[in-house]
XYZ file of C-alpha atoms in Angstrom:
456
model
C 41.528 9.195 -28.460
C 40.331 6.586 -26.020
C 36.903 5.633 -26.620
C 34.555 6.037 -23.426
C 32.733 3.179 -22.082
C 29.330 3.646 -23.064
C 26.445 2.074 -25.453
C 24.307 4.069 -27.387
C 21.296 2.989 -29.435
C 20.267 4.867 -32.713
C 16.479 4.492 -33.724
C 15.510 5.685 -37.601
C 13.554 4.398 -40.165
C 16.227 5.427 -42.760
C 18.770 3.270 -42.990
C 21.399 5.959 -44.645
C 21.139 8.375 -40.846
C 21.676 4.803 -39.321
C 25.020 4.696 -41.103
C 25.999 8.178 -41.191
C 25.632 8.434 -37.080
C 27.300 4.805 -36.178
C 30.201 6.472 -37.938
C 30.084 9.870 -36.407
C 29.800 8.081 -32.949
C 32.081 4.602 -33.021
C 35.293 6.518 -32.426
C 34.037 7.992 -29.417
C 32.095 5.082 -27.639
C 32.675 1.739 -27.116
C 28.928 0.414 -27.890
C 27.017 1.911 -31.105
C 23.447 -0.386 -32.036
C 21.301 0.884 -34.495
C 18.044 0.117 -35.073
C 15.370 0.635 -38.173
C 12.299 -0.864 -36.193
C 11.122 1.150 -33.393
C 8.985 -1.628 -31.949
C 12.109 -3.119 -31.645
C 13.234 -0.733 -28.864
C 11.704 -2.644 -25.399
C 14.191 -5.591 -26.764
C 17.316 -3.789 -26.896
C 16.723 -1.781 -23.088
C 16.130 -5.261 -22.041
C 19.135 -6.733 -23.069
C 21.704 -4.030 -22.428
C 21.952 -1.036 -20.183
C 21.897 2.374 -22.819
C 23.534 5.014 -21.692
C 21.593 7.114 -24.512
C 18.873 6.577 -26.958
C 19.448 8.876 -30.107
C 15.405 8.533 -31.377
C 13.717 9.398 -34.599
C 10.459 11.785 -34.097
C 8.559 10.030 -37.628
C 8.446 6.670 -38.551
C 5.934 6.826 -41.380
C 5.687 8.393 -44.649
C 3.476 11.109 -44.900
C 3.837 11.962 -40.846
C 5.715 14.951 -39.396
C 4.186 15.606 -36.277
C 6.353 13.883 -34.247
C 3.894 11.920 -32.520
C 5.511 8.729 -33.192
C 8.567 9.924 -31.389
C 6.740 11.255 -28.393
C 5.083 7.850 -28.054
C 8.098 5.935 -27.882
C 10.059 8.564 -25.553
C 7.919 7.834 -22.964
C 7.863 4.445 -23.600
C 11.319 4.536 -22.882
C 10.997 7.128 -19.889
C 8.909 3.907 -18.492
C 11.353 1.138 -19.032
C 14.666 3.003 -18.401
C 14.420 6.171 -16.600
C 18.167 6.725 -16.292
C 18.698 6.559 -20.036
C 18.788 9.723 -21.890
C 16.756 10.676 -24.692
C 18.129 12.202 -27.518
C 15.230 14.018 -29.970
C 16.248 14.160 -33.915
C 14.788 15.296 -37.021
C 14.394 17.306 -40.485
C 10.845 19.071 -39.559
C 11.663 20.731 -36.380
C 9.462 23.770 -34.750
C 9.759 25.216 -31.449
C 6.596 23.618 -30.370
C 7.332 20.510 -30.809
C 11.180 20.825 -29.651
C 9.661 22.365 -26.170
C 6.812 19.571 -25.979
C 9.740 16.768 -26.388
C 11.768 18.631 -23.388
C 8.933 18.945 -21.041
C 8.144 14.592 -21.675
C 11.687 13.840 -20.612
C 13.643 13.907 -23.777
C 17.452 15.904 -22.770
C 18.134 17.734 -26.377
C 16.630 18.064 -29.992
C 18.902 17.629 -32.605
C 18.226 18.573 -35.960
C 19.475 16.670 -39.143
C 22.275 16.964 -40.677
C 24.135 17.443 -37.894
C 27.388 18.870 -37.575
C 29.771 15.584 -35.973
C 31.255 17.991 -33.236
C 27.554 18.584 -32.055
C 26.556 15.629 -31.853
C 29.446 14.302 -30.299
C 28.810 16.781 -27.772
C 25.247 16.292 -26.845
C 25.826 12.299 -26.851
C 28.643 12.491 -24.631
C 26.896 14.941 -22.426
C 23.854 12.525 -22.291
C 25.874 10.132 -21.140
C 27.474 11.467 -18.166
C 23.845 12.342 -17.477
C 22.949 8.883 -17.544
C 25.633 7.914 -15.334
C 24.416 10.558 -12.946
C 20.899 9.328 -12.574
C 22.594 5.269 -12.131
C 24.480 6.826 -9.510
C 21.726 8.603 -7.520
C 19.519 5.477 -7.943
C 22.141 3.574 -6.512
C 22.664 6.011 -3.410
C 18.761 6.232 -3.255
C 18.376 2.302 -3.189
C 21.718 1.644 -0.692
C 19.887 4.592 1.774
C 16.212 2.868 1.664
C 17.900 -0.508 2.033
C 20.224 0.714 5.161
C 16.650 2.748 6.649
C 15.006 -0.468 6.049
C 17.655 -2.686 7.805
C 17.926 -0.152 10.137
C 13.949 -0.400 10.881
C 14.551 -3.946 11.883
C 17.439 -3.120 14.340
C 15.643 -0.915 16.223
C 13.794 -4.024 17.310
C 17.084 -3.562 19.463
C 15.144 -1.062 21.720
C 14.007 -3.566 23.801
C 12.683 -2.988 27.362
C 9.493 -3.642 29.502
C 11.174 -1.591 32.576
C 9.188 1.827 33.602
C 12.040 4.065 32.678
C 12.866 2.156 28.888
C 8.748 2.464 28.572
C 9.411 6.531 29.444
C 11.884 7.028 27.043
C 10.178 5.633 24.211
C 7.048 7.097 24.979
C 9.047 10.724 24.778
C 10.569 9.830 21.463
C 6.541 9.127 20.133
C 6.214 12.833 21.412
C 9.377 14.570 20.453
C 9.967 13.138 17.089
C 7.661 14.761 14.959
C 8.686 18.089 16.294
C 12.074 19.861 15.006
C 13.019 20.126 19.080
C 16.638 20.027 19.372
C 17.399 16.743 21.579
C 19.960 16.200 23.932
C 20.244 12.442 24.632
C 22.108 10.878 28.292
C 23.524 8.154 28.993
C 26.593 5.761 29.466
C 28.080 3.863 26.731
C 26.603 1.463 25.187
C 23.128 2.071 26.571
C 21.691 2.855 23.089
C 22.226 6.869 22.429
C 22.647 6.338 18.407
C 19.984 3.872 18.447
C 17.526 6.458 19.881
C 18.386 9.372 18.047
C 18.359 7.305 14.544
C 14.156 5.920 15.827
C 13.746 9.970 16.383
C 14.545 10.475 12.843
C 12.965 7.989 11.434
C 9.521 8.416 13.326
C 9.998 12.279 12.219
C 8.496 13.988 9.020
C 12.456 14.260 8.036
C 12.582 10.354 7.646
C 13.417 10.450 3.663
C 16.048 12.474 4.363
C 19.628 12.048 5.516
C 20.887 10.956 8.911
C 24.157 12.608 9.256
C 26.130 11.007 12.773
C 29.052 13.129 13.453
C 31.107 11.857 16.568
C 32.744 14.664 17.517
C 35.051 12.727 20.428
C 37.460 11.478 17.358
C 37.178 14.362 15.746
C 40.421 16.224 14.937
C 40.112 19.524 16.479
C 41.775 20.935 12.898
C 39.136 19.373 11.194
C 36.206 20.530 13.022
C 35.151 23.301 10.605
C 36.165 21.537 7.043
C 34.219 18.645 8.359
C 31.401 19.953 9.984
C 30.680 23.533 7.682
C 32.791 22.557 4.743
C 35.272 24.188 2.515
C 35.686 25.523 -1.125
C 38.301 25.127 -3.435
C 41.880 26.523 -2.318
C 40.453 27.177 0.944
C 43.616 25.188 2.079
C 46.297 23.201 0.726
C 44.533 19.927 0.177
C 41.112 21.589 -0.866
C 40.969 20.497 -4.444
C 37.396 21.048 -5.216
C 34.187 22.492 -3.030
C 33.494 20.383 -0.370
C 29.653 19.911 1.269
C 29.901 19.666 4.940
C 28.045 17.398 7.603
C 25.400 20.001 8.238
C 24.838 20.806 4.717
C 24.766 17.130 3.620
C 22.267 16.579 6.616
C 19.792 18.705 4.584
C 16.349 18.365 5.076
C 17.585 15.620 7.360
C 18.646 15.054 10.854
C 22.637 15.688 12.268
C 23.603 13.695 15.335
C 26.192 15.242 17.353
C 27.609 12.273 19.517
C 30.043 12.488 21.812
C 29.344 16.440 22.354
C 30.778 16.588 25.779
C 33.978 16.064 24.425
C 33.701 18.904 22.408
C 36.596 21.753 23.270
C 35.598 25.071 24.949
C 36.893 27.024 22.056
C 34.917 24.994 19.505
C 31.798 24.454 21.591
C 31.055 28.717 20.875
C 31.495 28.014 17.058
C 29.207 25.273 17.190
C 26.857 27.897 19.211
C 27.151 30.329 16.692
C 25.680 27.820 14.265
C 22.811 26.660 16.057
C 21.444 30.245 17.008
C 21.841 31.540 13.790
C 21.016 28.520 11.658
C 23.756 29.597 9.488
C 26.878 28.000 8.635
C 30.264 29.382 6.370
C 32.238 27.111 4.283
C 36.395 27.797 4.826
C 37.333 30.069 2.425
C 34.045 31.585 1.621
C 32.619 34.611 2.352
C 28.671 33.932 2.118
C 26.633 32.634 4.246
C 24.532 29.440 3.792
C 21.449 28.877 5.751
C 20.920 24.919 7.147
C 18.073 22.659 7.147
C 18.503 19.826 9.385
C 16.993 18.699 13.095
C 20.139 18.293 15.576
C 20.161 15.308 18.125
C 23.217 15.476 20.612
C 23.932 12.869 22.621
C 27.344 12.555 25.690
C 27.899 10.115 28.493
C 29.463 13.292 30.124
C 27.972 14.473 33.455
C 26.909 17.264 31.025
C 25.362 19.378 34.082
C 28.578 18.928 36.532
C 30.506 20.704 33.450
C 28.443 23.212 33.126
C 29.042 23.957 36.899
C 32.715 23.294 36.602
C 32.498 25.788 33.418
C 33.944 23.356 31.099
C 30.795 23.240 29.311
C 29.276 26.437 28.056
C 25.631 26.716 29.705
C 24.328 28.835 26.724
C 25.119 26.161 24.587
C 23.522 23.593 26.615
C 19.864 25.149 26.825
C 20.512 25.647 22.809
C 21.002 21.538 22.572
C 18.974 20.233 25.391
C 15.240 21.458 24.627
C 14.123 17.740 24.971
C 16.864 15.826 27.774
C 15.922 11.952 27.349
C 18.255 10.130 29.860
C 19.179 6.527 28.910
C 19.288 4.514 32.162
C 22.014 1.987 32.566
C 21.765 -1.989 32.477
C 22.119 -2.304 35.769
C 19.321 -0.006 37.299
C 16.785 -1.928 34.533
C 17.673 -5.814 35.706
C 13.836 -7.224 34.627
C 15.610 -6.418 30.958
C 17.882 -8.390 31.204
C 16.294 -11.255 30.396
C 14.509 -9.965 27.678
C 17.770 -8.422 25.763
C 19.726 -11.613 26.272
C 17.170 -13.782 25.123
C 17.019 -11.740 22.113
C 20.354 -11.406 21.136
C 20.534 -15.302 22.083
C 17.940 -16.055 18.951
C 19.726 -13.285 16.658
C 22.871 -15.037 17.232
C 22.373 -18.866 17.228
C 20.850 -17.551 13.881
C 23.814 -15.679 12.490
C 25.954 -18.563 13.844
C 23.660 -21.418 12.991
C 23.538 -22.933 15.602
C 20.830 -24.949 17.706
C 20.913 -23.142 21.425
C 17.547 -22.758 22.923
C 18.289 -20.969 26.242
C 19.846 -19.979 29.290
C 20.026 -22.028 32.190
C 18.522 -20.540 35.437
C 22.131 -20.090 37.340
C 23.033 -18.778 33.950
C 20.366 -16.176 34.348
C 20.626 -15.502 38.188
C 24.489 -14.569 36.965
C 23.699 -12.426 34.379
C 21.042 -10.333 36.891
C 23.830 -9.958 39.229
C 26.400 -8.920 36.996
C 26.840 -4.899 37.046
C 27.170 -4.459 32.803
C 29.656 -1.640 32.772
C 29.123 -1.918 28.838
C 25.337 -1.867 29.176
C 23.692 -3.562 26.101
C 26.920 -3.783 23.801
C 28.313 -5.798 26.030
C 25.669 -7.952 26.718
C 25.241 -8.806 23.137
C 29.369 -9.401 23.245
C 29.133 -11.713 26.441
C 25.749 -13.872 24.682
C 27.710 -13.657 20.937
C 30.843 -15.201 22.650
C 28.578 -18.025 24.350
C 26.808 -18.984 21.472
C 30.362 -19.757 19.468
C 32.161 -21.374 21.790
C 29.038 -23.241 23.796
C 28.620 -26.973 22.723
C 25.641 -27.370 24.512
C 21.624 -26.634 23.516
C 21.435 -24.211 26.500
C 24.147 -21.572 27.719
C 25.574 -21.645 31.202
C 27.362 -19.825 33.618
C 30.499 -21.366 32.122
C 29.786 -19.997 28.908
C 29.630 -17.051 30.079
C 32.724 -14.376 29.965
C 32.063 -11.798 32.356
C 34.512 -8.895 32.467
C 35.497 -9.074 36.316
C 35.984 -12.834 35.732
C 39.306 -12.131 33.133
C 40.143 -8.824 35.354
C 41.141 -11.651 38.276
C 43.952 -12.897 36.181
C 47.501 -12.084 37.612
C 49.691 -10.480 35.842
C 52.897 -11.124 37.356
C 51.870 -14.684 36.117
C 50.782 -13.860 32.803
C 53.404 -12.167 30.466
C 51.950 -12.074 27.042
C 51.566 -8.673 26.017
C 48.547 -8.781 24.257
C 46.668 -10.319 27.006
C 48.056 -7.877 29.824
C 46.596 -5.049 27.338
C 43.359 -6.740 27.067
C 43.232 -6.959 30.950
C 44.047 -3.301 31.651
C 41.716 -1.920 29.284
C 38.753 -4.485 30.936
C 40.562 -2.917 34.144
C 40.055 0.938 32.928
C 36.865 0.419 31.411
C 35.512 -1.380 34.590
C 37.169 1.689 36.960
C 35.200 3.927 34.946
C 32.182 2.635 34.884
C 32.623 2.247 31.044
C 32.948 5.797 30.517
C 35.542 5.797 27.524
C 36.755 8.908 27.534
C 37.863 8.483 31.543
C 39.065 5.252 30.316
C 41.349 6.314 27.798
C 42.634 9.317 29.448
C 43.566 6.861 32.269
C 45.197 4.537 29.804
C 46.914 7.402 28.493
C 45.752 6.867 25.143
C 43.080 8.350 22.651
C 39.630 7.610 22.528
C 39.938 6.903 19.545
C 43.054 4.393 19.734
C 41.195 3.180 22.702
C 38.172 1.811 20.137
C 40.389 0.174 18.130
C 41.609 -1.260 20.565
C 38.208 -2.792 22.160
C 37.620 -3.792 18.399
C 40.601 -5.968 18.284
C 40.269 -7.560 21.392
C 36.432 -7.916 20.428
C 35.496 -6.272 23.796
């Protein structure tokens, strides 16, 4: 039998249980330390990570109260709260047993012990120690990423009366559970917005599930989005939690919803009236708990007309409508966002780039952003690497329509004609992607990886 990766620390005053229980348990772990001296105790969770703590309740002769042992659990509680406690001794009662439980310690275990027991108990302790590692982990990457994302939203940047309207609505809406529909062409910060509505909400400790439903399979909708149990379908090994029901207590942002299919748009209906979602191949249903943000760069209202978007649906999503203006109808932004993104960059890049020049400016005010703010950070990213001077000029600067001049019939390399026709499409469509891509003949999704390759 392989032994599992693991150490374990044995605390007793009697040297004899020491022995007996390193060789119960060294055939079954990989780490076994023993230890007479309980003061001893802070040293060891210092120098190694336990997995479990098997811990003596009486040290001294003449004391069976167990209040040594109690002492020192929560001692350890304090140090090492993922390790788990392990209760033994000759003089159990209930009362003491049930006092133990409630201060943190996992089992009691009463000596002698039968190997097989405490084989079990010890191995069970440690894939509860494991556990608790694991959700401290997840619990510190999701406060770093809210954190990080905290300083990103400095990225909502905007002096113009319409960027001051939309953030003063978000101050309003977000500590309300209003269903929000954001508006708005790409890359004019939808996901940015609905993330600073979640985190200014009372949900902000929660998750902040983003679904994009434009790459979504259309086979996958309901395994993804209500999730499945096991044997539901071929490939459904085990019970699955879907995006709603890991979105719990949280937010879910629906991106992309335009996109969404006629016939799918009524089961996501179904959901939001009833608050109530079925996993595949179960019968029950479970109610949700999360705040849902939807966001499109469709003409949302023209669909509704044209009846490709249901209109029941849309007054279920749409209770608060912020619309994201463009780049181009905000030009006294401009400025601002580029010379942010300017001092972001020469940072990331190291490099020693002060400014703009005026004409550099004037350019960039005159230009007609079809990306909006992604590709204004692009454009300022691709003058700070290849600039060698302390202030970026018009020359630096890679505009879209600028490449779209180059002739083809003159210019045969395949990867740059591709390049060109998607700056074409994207430009053509006012950098709608999903007109873009249809007109390309591709994906949407194929369409992003191909933007990300050409770093567009």
């Amino acid at each position: 039998m392989r032994k599992k990766e693991a150490t374990i620390l044995i605390v007793d005053d009697d040297d004899d249980i020491l022995f007996s229980a390193r060789i119960s348990l060294k055939k079954y772990f990989s780490k076994i330390i023993t230890e007479n001296n309980p003061q001893h105790i802070n040293s060891h969770l210092t120098k190694n990570t336990i997995d479990v703590v098997l811990l003596d309740m009486n040290y001294r002769i003449g004391f069976e109260d167990g209040k040594e042992g109690l002492y020192w659990l929560k001692n350890i509680k304090e140090i090492s709260p993922e390790t788990t406690i392990l209760l033994m001794t000759a003089f159990g009662s209930v009362n003491l047993a049930v006092n133990a439980i409630k201060k943190g310690a996992t089992d009691f275990i009463l000596k002698p012990w039968a190997t097989e027991k405490l084989y079990t108990s010890v191995s069970a302790g440690v894939e509860l120690s494991r556990s608790k590692r694991k959700n401290t982990q997840l619990k510190t990457i999701q406060e770093q990423q809210d954190k990080e994302f905290h300083q990103k939203t400095e990225h909502i940047i905007g002096n113009s009366t319409a960027m001051q309207s939309a953030m003063k609505l978000v101050k309003k809406v977000a500590p309300t559970d209003a269903n929000v529909l954001i508006l708005g062409e790409n890359g004019t910060g939808k996901y940015v917005f609905a993330k600073e509505i979640h985190l200014q909400s009372n949900r902000k400790n929660y998750p902040f599930i983003h679904v994009d439903l434009g790459s979504l399979n259309e086979n996958l909708f309901e395994s993804e989005l209500f999730g499945y149990v096991k044997g539901a379908f071929t490939d459904a090994h085990k019970d699955t939690l879907g995006r709603f029901e890991l979105a719990k207590g949280g937010t879910i942002f629906l991106d992309e919803i335009g996109n969404l299919p006629l016939h799918l748009q009524s089961k996501l209906l179904t959901v939001i009236q009833n608050r109530k979602i079925t996993r595949l191949g179960e019968g029950k249903e479970t109610e949700i708990d999360a705040r849902i943000i939807c966001a499109t760069n469709a003409p949302i209202h023209k669909m509704v007309e044209e009846e490709t978007f249901r209109q029941d649906l849309l007054f279920r999503i749409n209770t608060i409508e912020l619309n994201l203006p463009p780049l181009r109808e905000r030009t006294n932004d401009i400025k601002l966002l580029a010379t942010h993104f300017l001092k972001k960059l020469t940072h990331k890049y190291r490099k020693k780039i002060t400014n703009f020049t005026s004409d550099a400016l004037n350019a960039m005010e005159k230009y007609h952003w079809p990306g909006n703010i992604r590709e204004i950070e692009h454009i300022v990213e691709r003058a700070v690497i290849i600039t060698d001077n302390d202030a970026i000029e018009v020359a630096d600067l890679h505009f879209s329509a600028k490449k779209i001049e180059v002739n083809l019939t003159n210019n045969l390399n395949l990867e740059e004609i591709e390049k060109t026709l998607i700056q074409q499409a994207i430009q053509k469509h006012q950098g709608n992607i999903s007109k873009a891509a249809k007109d390309l003949g591709i994906t949407r999704a194929a369409l992003y990886r191909r933007l990300e390759k050409h770093q567009l």
